[in-house]
Short mmCIF file of C-alpha atoms in Angstrom, two decimals:
data_model
loop_
_atom_site.label_atom_id
_atom_site.label_comp_id
_atom_site.label_asym_id
_atom_site.label_seq_id
_atom_site.Cartn_x
_atom_site.Cartn_y
_atom_site.Cartn_z
CA MET A 1 -35.42 34.93 -81.61
CA VAL A 2 -32.01 36.56 -81.42
CA ASP A 3 -31.86 39.54 -79.09
CA LYS A 4 -30.13 42.08 -81.29
CA VAL A 5 -29.67 44.64 -78.56
CA ALA A 6 -28.34 42.35 -75.79
CA ILE A 7 -24.78 43.51 -76.37
CA LEU A 8 -25.84 47.16 -76.14
CA ASP A 9 -27.48 46.31 -72.84
CA TYR A 10 -24.28 44.75 -71.50
CA ILE A 11 -22.28 47.83 -72.43
CA GLY A 12 -24.34 49.40 -69.62
CA TYR A 13 -22.10 47.46 -67.21
CA MET A 14 -19.13 49.52 -68.33
CA ASP A 15 -16.90 50.82 -65.55
CA ALA A 16 -18.51 53.82 -63.78
CA GLN A 17 -15.23 55.73 -63.86
CA LEU A 18 -15.10 55.47 -67.65
CA ILE A 19 -18.70 56.62 -67.97
CA ASP A 20 -18.09 59.65 -65.74
CA GLU A 21 -14.83 60.47 -67.48
CA ALA A 22 -16.45 60.53 -70.91
CA TYR A 23 -19.16 62.88 -69.65
CA GLU A 24 -16.78 65.06 -67.64
CA GLY A 25 -14.36 65.36 -70.57
CA LEU A 26 -16.92 67.26 -72.57
CA HIS A 27 -18.11 69.14 -69.52
CA LYS A 28 -14.62 70.35 -68.62
CA ARG A 29 -14.01 71.62 -72.13
CA LYS A 30 -17.16 73.71 -71.78
CA ILE A 31 -15.94 74.99 -68.40
CA HIS A 32 -12.60 76.00 -69.88
CA THR A 33 -14.38 77.91 -72.63
CA ARG A 34 -16.54 79.58 -70.00
CA ILE A 35 -13.52 80.41 -67.85
CA ALA A 36 -11.88 82.05 -70.84
CA LYS A 37 -15.04 84.06 -71.40
CA VAL A 38 -15.21 84.93 -67.69
CA SER A 39 -11.60 86.17 -67.80
CA LEU A 40 -12.45 88.41 -70.73
CA ILE A 41 -15.60 89.68 -69.05
CA ALA A 42 -13.72 90.18 -65.75
CA ALA A 43 -11.04 92.23 -67.52
CA SER A 44 -13.73 94.41 -69.13
CA ILE A 45 -15.49 94.81 -65.80
CA ILE A 46 -12.26 95.86 -64.09
CA VAL A 47 -11.68 98.58 -66.67
CA LEU A 48 -15.32 99.67 -66.36
CA CYS A 49 -15.06 99.76 -62.57
CA ILE A 50 -11.90 101.86 -62.58
CA VAL A 51 -13.46 104.34 -64.99
CA SER A 52 -16.73 104.42 -63.00
CA ILE A 53 -14.97 104.85 -59.66
CA ASN A 54 -12.87 107.70 -60.98
CA LYS A 55 -15.74 109.40 -62.71
CA PHE A 56 -18.69 108.84 -60.35
CA VAL A 57 -17.81 107.35 -56.95
CA PHE A 58 -14.87 109.58 -55.94
CA PRO A 59 -16.72 112.84 -56.65
CA LEU A 60 -19.73 111.43 -54.75
CA ILE A 61 -17.69 110.44 -51.68
CA SER A 62 -15.94 113.76 -51.64
CA THR A 63 -19.25 115.67 -51.51
CA THR A 64 -21.45 113.38 -49.41
CA ASN A 65 -21.37 110.16 -47.37
CA ASP A 66 -24.87 109.22 -48.48
CA VAL A 67 -23.87 106.43 -50.88
CA GLU A 68 -26.65 103.94 -51.53
CA PRO A 69 -25.80 100.71 -49.70
CA GLY A 70 -25.30 97.71 -51.94
CA SER A 71 -24.24 99.76 -54.91
CA THR A 72 -20.52 99.56 -54.19
CA LEU A 73 -18.42 96.44 -54.21
CA PRO A 74 -15.08 96.48 -52.40
CA GLY A 75 -12.26 95.04 -54.44
CA ALA A 76 -14.24 94.79 -57.67
CA ASP A 77 -11.40 96.50 -59.43
CA GLU A 78 -9.08 93.64 -58.41
CA ILE A 79 -11.11 90.44 -58.87
CA TYR A 80 -14.81 90.40 -59.69
CA PRO A 81 -16.66 87.91 -57.42
CA THR A 82 -17.38 84.73 -59.35
CA VAL A 83 -18.62 81.36 -58.15
CA LEU A 84 -18.73 77.94 -59.85
CA VAL A 85 -21.92 75.87 -59.49
CA ASP A 86 -22.23 72.56 -61.34
CA GLY A 87 -19.42 73.63 -63.60
CA VAL A 88 -21.13 76.89 -64.55
CA CYS A 89 -19.69 80.30 -63.64
CA TYR A 90 -21.90 82.90 -62.04
CA SER A 91 -20.78 86.44 -61.28
CA TRP A 92 -22.01 89.06 -58.81
CA ARG A 93 -24.96 90.82 -60.47
CA MET A 94 -24.21 94.18 -61.98
CA GLY A 95 -26.46 96.71 -60.31
CA LYS A 96 -28.55 95.90 -57.28
CA ALA A 97 -27.18 92.52 -56.33
CA ILE A 98 -27.99 92.45 -52.61
CA ILE A 99 -31.70 91.77 -52.41
CA ASN A 100 -32.33 91.86 -48.67
CA ILE A 101 -30.73 95.21 -47.92
CA ASN A 102 -32.74 98.13 -46.62
CA THR A 103 -31.46 100.97 -48.74
CA THR A 104 -32.49 103.65 -46.26
CA ASP A 105 -30.53 102.45 -43.22
CA GLY A 106 -28.23 99.79 -44.73
CA SER A 107 -29.61 97.00 -42.50
CA PHE A 108 -30.25 93.48 -43.76
CA ALA A 109 -33.67 91.77 -43.63
CA GLU A 110 -33.99 88.15 -42.50
CA PRO A 111 -32.37 86.20 -45.40
CA ASP A 112 -34.41 82.99 -45.10
CA GLN A 113 -37.61 84.55 -46.45
CA TYR A 114 -35.75 85.21 -49.72
CA LEU A 115 -34.44 81.65 -49.90
CA GLU A 116 -37.56 79.67 -48.96
CA ASP A 117 -38.20 78.33 -52.46
CA LYS A 118 -34.53 77.90 -53.34
CA TYR A 119 -32.48 74.70 -53.12
CA TYR A 120 -29.51 74.54 -50.79
CA TYR A 121 -26.45 73.65 -52.88
CA GLY A 122 -23.56 73.76 -50.40
CA GLU A 123 -21.22 75.92 -48.39
CA ILE A 124 -19.00 78.52 -50.05
CA VAL A 125 -15.34 77.63 -50.45
CA ASN A 126 -13.00 80.61 -50.76
CA GLY A 127 -10.86 80.16 -53.87
CA ASN A 128 -7.32 81.40 -54.27
CA ALA A 129 -7.05 81.51 -58.06
CA SER A 130 -8.28 84.34 -60.26
CA VAL A 131 -11.20 82.21 -61.51
CA PRO A 132 -13.08 79.45 -59.64
CA GLU A 133 -11.86 75.98 -60.58
CA ASN A 134 -14.11 73.74 -58.51
CA ASP A 135 -17.79 73.70 -57.65
CA ARG A 136 -18.71 75.95 -54.66
CA GLU A 137 -15.51 77.93 -55.08
CA LEU A 138 -15.94 81.71 -54.85
CA VAL A 139 -13.16 84.02 -55.92
CA CYS A 140 -13.16 87.62 -54.79
CA SER A 141 -10.85 90.03 -53.06
CA PHE A 142 -12.47 89.72 -49.62
CA ASP A 143 -13.08 86.79 -47.25
CA VAL A 144 -16.59 85.40 -47.39
CA SER A 145 -18.47 82.72 -45.51
CA GLY A 146 -21.95 81.44 -46.24
CA SER A 147 -24.05 79.16 -48.42
CA ILE A 148 -25.05 78.75 -52.05
CA TYR A 149 -28.65 78.26 -53.20
CA THR A 150 -29.94 77.40 -56.66
CA ASP A 151 -33.28 78.38 -58.14
CA PRO A 152 -35.25 75.35 -59.45
CA ASN A 153 -37.09 77.62 -61.89
CA ASP A 154 -34.17 79.63 -63.17
CA GLU A 155 -30.81 78.12 -64.09
CA ASP A 156 -29.42 81.55 -64.94
CA VAL A 157 -29.07 82.73 -61.36
CA VAL A 158 -27.78 81.47 -58.03
CA TYR A 159 -28.16 83.08 -54.63
CA LEU A 160 -25.41 83.38 -52.07
CA LYS A 161 -26.14 84.03 -48.41
CA ILE A 162 -22.90 85.63 -47.36
CA SER A 163 -21.22 87.26 -44.43
CA THR A 164 -18.07 89.32 -44.66
CA ASP A 165 -16.34 91.71 -42.30
CA TRP A 166 -18.52 94.50 -43.74
CA MET A 167 -21.94 92.82 -43.92
CA LYS A 168 -23.81 89.89 -42.35
CA ASP A 169 -26.32 87.49 -43.92
CA ALA A 170 -26.68 89.36 -47.17
CA VAL A 171 -28.50 87.57 -49.97
CA VAL A 172 -26.63 88.29 -53.17
CA VAL A 173 -27.73 87.42 -56.69
CA PHE A 174 -25.14 85.98 -59.04
CA ASP A 175 -25.91 85.83 -62.77
CA ARG A 176 -24.80 83.07 -65.11
CA VAL A 177 -21.82 84.09 -67.22
CA GLU A 178 -22.49 83.25 -70.86
CA MET B 1 -26.71 70.18 -54.77
CA GLU B 2 -23.72 67.89 -54.51
CA ASP B 3 -24.20 64.22 -55.38
CA SER B 4 -23.34 63.07 -51.89
CA LEU B 5 -26.10 65.25 -50.39
CA ILE B 6 -28.59 63.86 -52.93
CA ILE B 7 -27.59 60.30 -51.93
CA ASP B 8 -28.18 61.27 -48.27
CA LEU B 9 -31.71 62.34 -49.19
CA TYR B 10 -32.34 58.94 -50.84
CA ILE B 11 -31.03 57.16 -47.76
CA GLN B 12 -33.29 59.29 -45.54
CA ARG B 13 -36.17 58.31 -47.90
CA ASN B 14 -36.79 62.00 -48.54
CA GLU B 15 -38.68 62.46 -51.80
CA GLU B 16 -36.79 65.66 -52.49
CA ALA B 17 -34.02 63.30 -53.62
CA ILE B 18 -35.97 62.68 -56.83
CA GLN B 19 -36.57 66.40 -57.41
CA GLN B 20 -32.90 67.14 -56.92
CA THR B 21 -31.87 64.29 -59.25
CA SER B 22 -34.27 65.54 -61.88
CA TYR B 23 -33.09 69.14 -61.44
CA LYS B 24 -29.42 68.23 -61.72
CA TYR B 25 -29.41 65.32 -64.17
CA GLY B 26 -32.88 65.29 -65.79
CA LYS B 27 -31.63 66.64 -69.08
CA ARG B 28 -28.77 64.13 -69.25
CA ILE B 29 -31.16 61.24 -68.48
CA LYS B 30 -33.58 62.40 -71.17
CA ASP B 31 -30.68 62.66 -73.65
CA ILE B 32 -29.71 59.04 -73.00
CA ILE B 33 -33.28 57.77 -73.28
CA SER B 34 -33.96 59.73 -76.45
CA LYS B 35 -30.98 58.04 -78.12
CA ILE B 36 -32.92 54.77 -77.81
CA LEU B 37 -36.58 55.78 -77.93
CA SER B 38 -38.32 58.39 -79.99
CA SER B 39 -41.81 58.92 -78.62
CA HIS B 40 -42.01 61.90 -76.30
CA GLU B 41 -44.47 60.09 -74.04
CA THR B 42 -42.31 56.97 -73.73
CA ILE B 43 -39.23 59.07 -73.01
CA GLU B 44 -41.05 60.73 -70.11
CA GLU B 45 -42.27 57.37 -68.80
CA CYS B 46 -38.75 55.96 -68.92
CA GLU B 47 -37.38 59.04 -67.19
CA ASN B 48 -39.87 58.53 -64.35
CA ASP B 49 -39.06 54.81 -64.23
CA THR B 50 -35.39 55.76 -63.93
CA TYR B 51 -36.11 57.90 -60.85
CA LEU B 52 -38.24 55.12 -59.35
CA GLU B 53 -35.54 52.49 -59.96
CA THR B 54 -32.91 54.83 -58.48
CA TRP B 55 -35.17 55.27 -55.43
CA ASN B 56 -35.46 51.47 -55.10
CA ARG B 57 -31.73 50.88 -55.45
CA ILE B 58 -30.49 53.55 -53.02
CA PRO B 59 -30.14 52.17 -50.40
CA PRO B 60 -28.58 49.58 -50.29
CA ASN B 61 -26.33 51.12 -53.00
CA GLU B 62 -24.57 54.38 -52.16
CA PRO B 63 -23.06 55.62 -55.45
CA ARG B 64 -21.60 58.81 -53.93
CA ASP B 65 -18.64 58.98 -56.30
CA TYR B 66 -20.37 57.76 -59.44
CA PHE B 67 -23.97 58.92 -59.19
CA LEU B 68 -24.20 60.13 -62.79
CA ALA B 69 -22.81 56.83 -64.10
CA PHE B 70 -25.22 54.96 -61.82
CA ILE B 71 -28.37 56.72 -63.04
CA SER B 72 -27.15 56.77 -66.65
CA ALA B 73 -26.79 52.97 -66.56
CA ILE B 74 -30.28 52.62 -65.07
CA ALA B 75 -31.79 54.93 -67.72
CA ARG B 76 -30.05 52.95 -70.42
CA HIS B 77 -31.24 49.53 -69.21
CA ILE B 78 -34.81 50.73 -68.80
CA SER B 79 -34.85 52.30 -72.27
CA ILE B 80 -33.36 49.24 -73.95
CA ASP B 81 -35.94 47.03 -72.20
CA ARG B 82 -38.67 49.33 -73.43
CA PHE B 83 -37.17 49.28 -76.93
CA ARG B 84 -37.35 45.47 -76.90
CA LYS B 85 -40.93 45.38 -75.67
CA ASP B 86 -42.29 48.01 -78.05
CA ASN B 87 -40.00 47.04 -80.91
CA SER B 88 -39.79 50.78 -81.35
CA LYS B 89 -39.58 51.82 -84.97
CA GLY B 90 -38.28 55.36 -84.43
CA ARG B 91 -34.70 54.56 -83.55
CA GLN B 92 -34.57 50.97 -84.83
CA ALA B 93 -32.07 51.59 -87.62
CA GLU B 94 -29.65 53.54 -85.43
CA ILE B 95 -29.80 51.06 -82.56
CA TYR B 96 -29.30 48.01 -84.80
CA ASN B 97 -26.48 49.81 -86.55
CA LEU B 98 -24.80 50.46 -83.21
CA SER B 99 -25.31 46.83 -82.15
CA SER B 100 -23.71 45.60 -85.38
CA GLU B 101 -20.69 47.82 -84.76
CA ILE B 102 -20.18 46.24 -81.35
CA GLU B 103 -20.83 42.77 -82.70
CA GLU B 104 -17.67 43.17 -84.79
CA ILE B 105 -15.74 43.06 -81.52
CA ILE B 106 -17.53 40.08 -80.04
CA PRO B 107 -16.00 36.68 -80.68
CA SER B 108 -18.51 34.34 -82.31
CA GLU B 109 -18.47 31.77 -79.49
CA ILE B 110 -19.65 34.30 -76.92
CA ASP B 111 -23.35 34.23 -76.19
CA VAL B 112 -24.07 37.68 -74.81
CA GLU B 113 -27.57 36.66 -73.93
CA LYS B 114 -26.04 34.49 -71.19
CA GLU B 115 -25.53 36.84 -68.26
CA VAL B 116 -22.21 35.42 -67.07
CA GLU B 117 -20.62 35.53 -70.50
CA GLY B 118 -21.91 39.03 -71.13
CA LYS B 119 -20.53 40.34 -67.85
CA LEU B 120 -17.14 38.64 -68.33
CA LEU B 121 -16.89 40.19 -71.74
CA ILE B 122 -17.66 43.68 -70.45
CA SER B 123 -15.11 43.24 -67.70
CA ALA B 124 -12.50 42.41 -70.39
CA ILE B 125 -13.59 45.45 -72.43
CA ASN B 126 -13.24 47.67 -69.32
CA LYS B 127 -9.71 46.39 -68.82
CA TYR B 128 -8.83 47.15 -72.43
CA LEU B 129 -10.30 50.66 -72.30
CA ILE B 130 -8.41 51.59 -69.11
CA GLY B 131 -5.15 50.95 -70.97
CA LEU B 132 -6.07 53.31 -73.84
CA PRO B 133 -5.17 57.01 -74.21
CA LYS B 134 -7.90 59.11 -72.64
CA TYR B 135 -9.27 60.64 -75.86
CA LYS B 136 -9.72 57.24 -77.52
CA ARG B 137 -11.39 55.85 -74.41
CA MET B 138 -13.78 58.82 -74.33
CA ILE B 139 -14.71 58.44 -77.97
CA PHE B 140 -15.46 54.75 -77.44
CA VAL B 141 -17.61 55.38 -74.37
CA ARG B 142 -19.47 58.28 -75.96
CA ARG B 143 -20.30 56.13 -78.95
CA TYR B 144 -21.23 52.84 -77.29
CA PHE B 145 -22.41 53.84 -73.82
CA TYR B 146 -23.94 57.28 -74.45
CA MET B 147 -24.82 56.24 -78.03
CA ASP B 148 -23.81 59.63 -79.42
CA SER B 149 -23.79 59.97 -83.19
CA ILE B 150 -20.53 60.32 -85.11
CA THR B 151 -21.39 63.96 -85.80
CA GLU B 152 -22.01 64.70 -82.12
CA ILE B 153 -18.66 63.15 -81.18
CA SER B 154 -16.87 65.00 -83.98
CA MET B 155 -18.23 68.32 -82.77
CA GLU B 156 -17.25 67.62 -79.18
CA CYS B 157 -13.73 66.47 -80.04
CA ARG B 158 -13.29 68.98 -82.85
CA TYR B 159 -12.31 66.16 -85.21
CA SER B 160 -13.73 65.50 -88.63
CA ASN B 161 -16.42 62.81 -89.01
CA SER B 162 -14.04 60.63 -90.97
CA LYS B 163 -11.36 60.84 -88.30
CA VAL B 164 -13.83 59.77 -85.60
CA LYS B 165 -15.07 56.91 -87.80
CA SER B 166 -11.53 55.75 -88.43
CA ILE B 167 -10.60 55.94 -84.70
CA LEU B 168 -13.66 53.85 -83.85
CA LEU B 169 -12.93 51.33 -86.60
CA ARG B 170 -9.36 50.89 -85.36
CA LEU B 171 -10.54 50.61 -81.77
CA ARG B 172 -13.00 47.87 -82.67
CA ARG B 173 -10.33 45.93 -84.56
CA ASP B 174 -7.76 46.31 -81.78
CA LEU B 175 -10.29 45.36 -79.15
CA ALA B 176 -11.29 42.22 -81.06
CA GLU B 177 -7.61 41.30 -81.33
CA TYR B 178 -7.06 42.04 -77.62
CA LEU B 179 -9.96 39.78 -76.61
CA SER B 180 -8.63 37.06 -78.84
CA LYS B 181 -5.07 37.26 -77.49
CA GLU B 182 -5.70 37.93 -73.82
CA TYR B 183 -8.76 35.84 -73.24
CA GLY B 184 -8.46 33.18 -75.89
CA TYR B 185 -11.73 34.21 -77.52
CA GLY B 186 -12.04 33.81 -81.24
CA ARG B 187 -9.49 30.98 -81.54
#
């Protein structure tokens, strides 16, 4: 009996580079669309931040130093922190992003207990562009070191364990940018 | 997790390798299998067989730079084998249709059921594809490796269905001519 699908089977021996390229081609187009969306969102966020800082933060600082830790984000009015994971952009969560901070004294709890059920993805690479172009690249206006973790049960968030010159071992939630 | 770290887990015989593969590429693997098979149960079985086969092949293989291509090829072979065994009715028409399209390229004296001839032919096809403009190469691979439908390809490339069909038709003709000229097939 003639094997009608033998040729289809042999196409499976196609060059790996060609197979990857065909998949990546589509994938990259999606990334570019996402990056365009991220740029638009980032621009909106910058405007929102400037307005918020002028209206709420400056009056608050001028009257008291008791600003809730984790609610402010240095440099957010320049570049909003965004990271690329598996070709998907995630941005620093609006609102309470740092999950291991003690809001009363500003100290950070042991980060590992928050990351026990998460998957280690890789180390953060500081990006120079205005949007991340490669996986693990984080763009923001301050230097960061640390690691990226994914959540096996939730593709819409990633967790970054980060240290900067103003905080150490903070666990920060980044939300998927649609 | 990056592919290279997943490969390390396979080499360390750490079963988390399978979880990570499934987490990162499970959907893609299922997509490939479901192009060939239709039953939900069989698709799941083939997906699991793909992970098992990947586990058995790494090591000695270390596909750090082409892990997705590596597992996609495994998923494809396993699904086609299963298609043969079950003589699956669900996707029969589409699969045979796809086979006939490729048969147009194949010179009549080639017996693809003979492993050596099949592999030589694919090596010649690879060489032809590398010389093509990228978009044509991608359309060919998406159609005949990933077995995407014309509509799926059209949507991805933002071309009309008829344009994709005509690109594929021309590619098949040119490829048949290339095989005939360069390799003396079809004379």
